[in-house]
Amino acid sequence: MTAVTGNHQATVRIKDLLLRAYIGIKEEEINNQQDVLINVRLTYDATAAINENDIRTALNYRTITKHIISHVDGNRFALLERLTHEVLSIVMEHEAVNWATVEIDKPHALRYAESVSVCLEAHRAT
């Protein structure tokens, strides 16, 4: 096998995580759960995972996803911006994550629009 050297920054994507939450400020939104669609993109140094081929050296994105699900599913949020910030904070709690972006869509939030989304990003201070 050919040796590959260089940057081993892995990009992990969690795509279209569909959850339900109470989100919004109108009475209908406060009283009824709505779908939210969560997309996460993050980077981490995968050198050890590549070299050792051992799950213990890789970023456990399943753990991150479970934490997002337990925080969002069925909970209440007034603003999409706040929800996006909280999910981004969950992702960045994992010290291996160098950079992340979270985009959350609220389907059918506006008439004639498929969805409204908010996207936030963060990076680890160097």
mmCIF file of C-alpha atoms in Angstrom:
data_model
loop_
_atom_site.group_PDB
_atom_site.id
_atom_site.type_symbol
_atom_site.label_atom_id
_atom_site.label_comp_id
_atom_site.label_asym_id
_atom_site.label_seq_id
_atom_site.Cartn_x
_atom_site.Cartn_y
_atom_site.Cartn_z
ATOM 1 C CA MET A 1 0.000 0.000 0.000
ATOM 2 C CA THR A 2 1.296 3.464 -0.855
ATOM 3 C CA ALA A 3 2.263 5.578 2.136
ATOM 4 C CA VAL A 4 0.266 8.770 2.443
ATOM 5 C CA THR A 5 1.781 11.577 4.412
ATOM 6 C CA GLY A 6 0.530 14.994 5.305
ATOM 7 C CA ASN A 7 -2.455 16.437 7.049
ATOM 8 C CA HIS A 8 -4.672 13.844 8.703
ATOM 9 C CA GLN A 9 -7.460 16.231 9.626
ATOM 10 C CA ALA A 10 -10.571 14.137 9.210
ATOM 11 C CA THR A 11 -13.895 15.727 8.375
ATOM 12 C CA VAL A 12 -16.879 13.996 9.945
ATOM 13 C CA ARG A 13 -20.408 14.803 8.825
ATOM 14 C CA ILE A 14 -23.586 13.969 10.659
ATOM 15 C CA LYS A 15 -26.234 14.456 7.999
ATOM 16 C CA ASP A 16 -29.955 15.040 8.320
ATOM 17 C CA LEU A 17 -30.450 14.077 11.959
ATOM 18 C CA LEU A 18 -34.225 14.424 12.196
ATOM 19 C CA LEU A 19 -35.531 15.191 15.682
ATOM 20 C CA ARG A 20 -38.662 16.729 17.176
ATOM 21 C CA ALA A 21 -38.672 19.643 19.587
ATOM 22 C CA TYR A 22 -40.858 22.461 20.799
ATOM 23 C CA ILE A 23 -39.348 25.412 18.976
ATOM 24 C CA GLY A 24 -40.729 28.870 18.485
ATOM 25 C CA ILE A 25 -42.550 31.693 20.202
ATOM 26 C CA LYS A 26 -46.085 31.409 18.838
ATOM 27 C CA GLU A 27 -48.645 29.499 20.891
ATOM 28 C CA GLU A 28 -48.952 26.784 18.240
ATOM 29 C CA GLU A 29 -45.160 26.300 18.270
ATOM 30 C CA ILE A 30 -45.015 26.214 22.067
ATOM 31 C CA ASN A 31 -47.764 23.590 22.270
ATOM 32 C CA ASN A 32 -46.746 21.307 19.382
ATOM 33 C CA GLN A 33 -43.477 19.591 18.630
ATOM 34 C CA GLN A 34 -41.957 20.288 15.244
ATOM 35 C CA ASP A 35 -39.325 18.597 13.149
ATOM 36 C CA VAL A 36 -35.819 19.996 13.182
ATOM 37 C CA LEU A 37 -33.149 18.770 10.805
ATOM 38 C CA ILE A 38 -29.611 18.909 12.178
ATOM 39 C CA ASN A 39 -26.406 18.807 10.150
ATOM 40 C CA VAL A 40 -22.998 18.811 11.802
ATOM 41 C CA ARG A 41 -19.615 19.038 10.158
ATOM 42 C CA LEU A 42 -16.477 18.785 12.270
ATOM 43 C CA THR A 43 -12.774 18.205 11.938
ATOM 44 C CA TYR A 44 -10.322 16.401 14.190
ATOM 45 C CA ASP A 45 -6.780 15.086 13.977
ATOM 46 C CA ALA A 46 -7.214 11.472 12.895
ATOM 47 C CA THR A 47 -3.504 10.604 12.846
ATOM 48 C CA ALA A 48 -3.721 8.145 15.753
ATOM 49 C CA ALA A 49 -6.882 6.531 14.382
ATOM 50 C CA ILE A 50 -5.255 6.089 10.977
ATOM 51 C CA ASN A 51 -1.971 4.747 12.339
ATOM 52 C CA GLU A 52 -3.390 2.463 15.029
ATOM 53 C CA ASN A 53 -6.658 1.381 13.360
ATOM 54 C CA ASP A 54 -8.241 1.285 16.822
ATOM 55 C CA ILE A 55 -11.645 2.712 17.755
ATOM 56 C CA ARG A 56 -10.241 4.023 21.040
ATOM 57 C CA THR A 57 -8.061 6.483 19.112
ATOM 58 C CA ALA A 58 -10.870 7.801 16.890
ATOM 59 C CA LEU A 59 -13.434 10.485 17.630
ATOM 60 C CA ASN A 60 -16.623 8.770 18.744
ATOM 61 C CA TYR A 61 -19.244 10.540 16.657
ATOM 62 C CA ARG A 62 -21.890 8.133 17.921
ATOM 63 C CA THR A 63 -21.440 9.571 21.430
ATOM 64 C CA ILE A 64 -21.750 13.106 20.062
ATOM 65 C CA THR A 65 -24.926 12.181 18.189
ATOM 66 C CA LYS A 66 -26.480 10.540 21.264
ATOM 67 C CA HIS A 67 -25.742 13.659 23.318
ATOM 68 C CA ILE A 68 -27.391 15.867 20.673
ATOM 69 C CA ILE A 69 -30.451 13.605 20.572
ATOM 70 C CA SER A 70 -30.872 13.579 24.344
ATOM 71 C CA HIS A 71 -30.517 17.375 24.506
ATOM 72 C CA VAL A 72 -32.846 18.263 21.622
ATOM 73 C CA ASP A 73 -35.500 15.575 21.286
ATOM 74 C CA GLY A 74 -38.689 16.691 23.033
ATOM 75 C CA ASN A 75 -37.136 19.779 24.653
ATOM 76 C CA ARG A 76 -38.197 23.429 24.360
ATOM 77 C CA PHE A 77 -36.388 26.257 22.602
ATOM 78 C CA ALA A 78 -37.700 29.715 21.810
ATOM 79 C CA LEU A 79 -35.201 30.506 19.069
ATOM 80 C CA LEU A 80 -33.515 28.501 16.355
ATOM 81 C CA GLU A 81 -30.353 30.510 17.033
ATOM 82 C CA ARG A 82 -30.264 29.303 20.641
ATOM 83 C CA LEU A 83 -30.849 25.679 19.668
ATOM 84 C CA THR A 84 -28.061 25.874 17.087
ATOM 85 C CA HIS A 85 -25.696 27.392 19.659
ATOM 86 C CA GLU A 86 -26.470 24.653 22.198
ATOM 87 C CA VAL A 87 -25.862 21.869 19.667
ATOM 88 C CA LEU A 88 -22.593 23.506 18.595
ATOM 89 C CA SER A 89 -21.561 23.668 22.257
ATOM 90 C CA ILE A 90 -22.230 19.938 22.630
ATOM 91 C CA VAL A 91 -19.998 19.196 19.640
ATOM 92 C CA MET A 92 -17.202 21.463 20.883
ATOM 93 C CA GLU A 93 -17.261 19.841 24.357
ATOM 94 C CA HIS A 94 -15.229 17.040 22.796
ATOM 95 C CA GLU A 95 -11.619 18.196 23.035
ATOM 96 C CA ALA A 96 -10.558 16.322 19.916
ATOM 97 C CA VAL A 97 -12.815 18.537 17.772
ATOM 98 C CA ASN A 98 -10.796 21.355 16.207
ATOM 99 C CA TRP A 99 -13.562 23.023 14.213
ATOM 100 C CA ALA A 100 -17.283 22.496 13.777
ATOM 101 C CA THR A 101 -20.257 23.949 12.023
ATOM 102 C CA VAL A 102 -23.863 23.191 12.885
ATOM 103 C CA GLU A 103 -26.809 23.994 10.664
ATOM 104 C CA ILE A 104 -30.337 23.408 11.900
ATOM 105 C CA ASP A 105 -33.340 23.601 9.620
ATOM 106 C CA LYS A 106 -36.885 24.223 10.747
ATOM 107 C CA PRO A 107 -38.977 22.836 7.884
ATOM 108 C CA HIS A 108 -41.994 24.856 6.746
ATOM 109 C CA ALA A 109 -41.256 27.727 9.139
ATOM 110 C CA LEU A 110 -42.170 30.208 6.418
ATOM 111 C CA ARG A 111 -44.940 30.038 3.907
ATOM 112 C CA TYR A 112 -43.636 29.118 0.443
ATOM 113 C CA ALA A 113 -40.214 28.133 1.828
ATOM 114 C CA GLU A 114 -39.003 24.586 2.321
ATOM 115 C CA SER A 115 -37.278 25.574 5.551
ATOM 116 C CA VAL A 116 -35.463 28.212 7.533
ATOM 117 C CA SER A 117 -32.036 27.405 8.891
ATOM 118 C CA VAL A 118 -29.425 28.878 11.165
ATOM 119 C CA CYS A 119 -25.761 27.971 10.813
ATOM 120 C CA LEU A 120 -23.057 28.624 13.413
ATOM 121 C CA GLU A 121 -19.414 27.595 13.546
ATOM 122 C CA ALA A 122 -16.681 27.439 16.148
ATOM 123 C CA HIS A 123 -13.015 26.530 16.307
ATOM 124 C CA ARG A 124 -10.716 25.528 19.094
ATOM 125 C CA ALA A 125 -8.382 28.298 20.214
ATOM 126 C CA THR A 126 -4.773 27.492 19.413
#
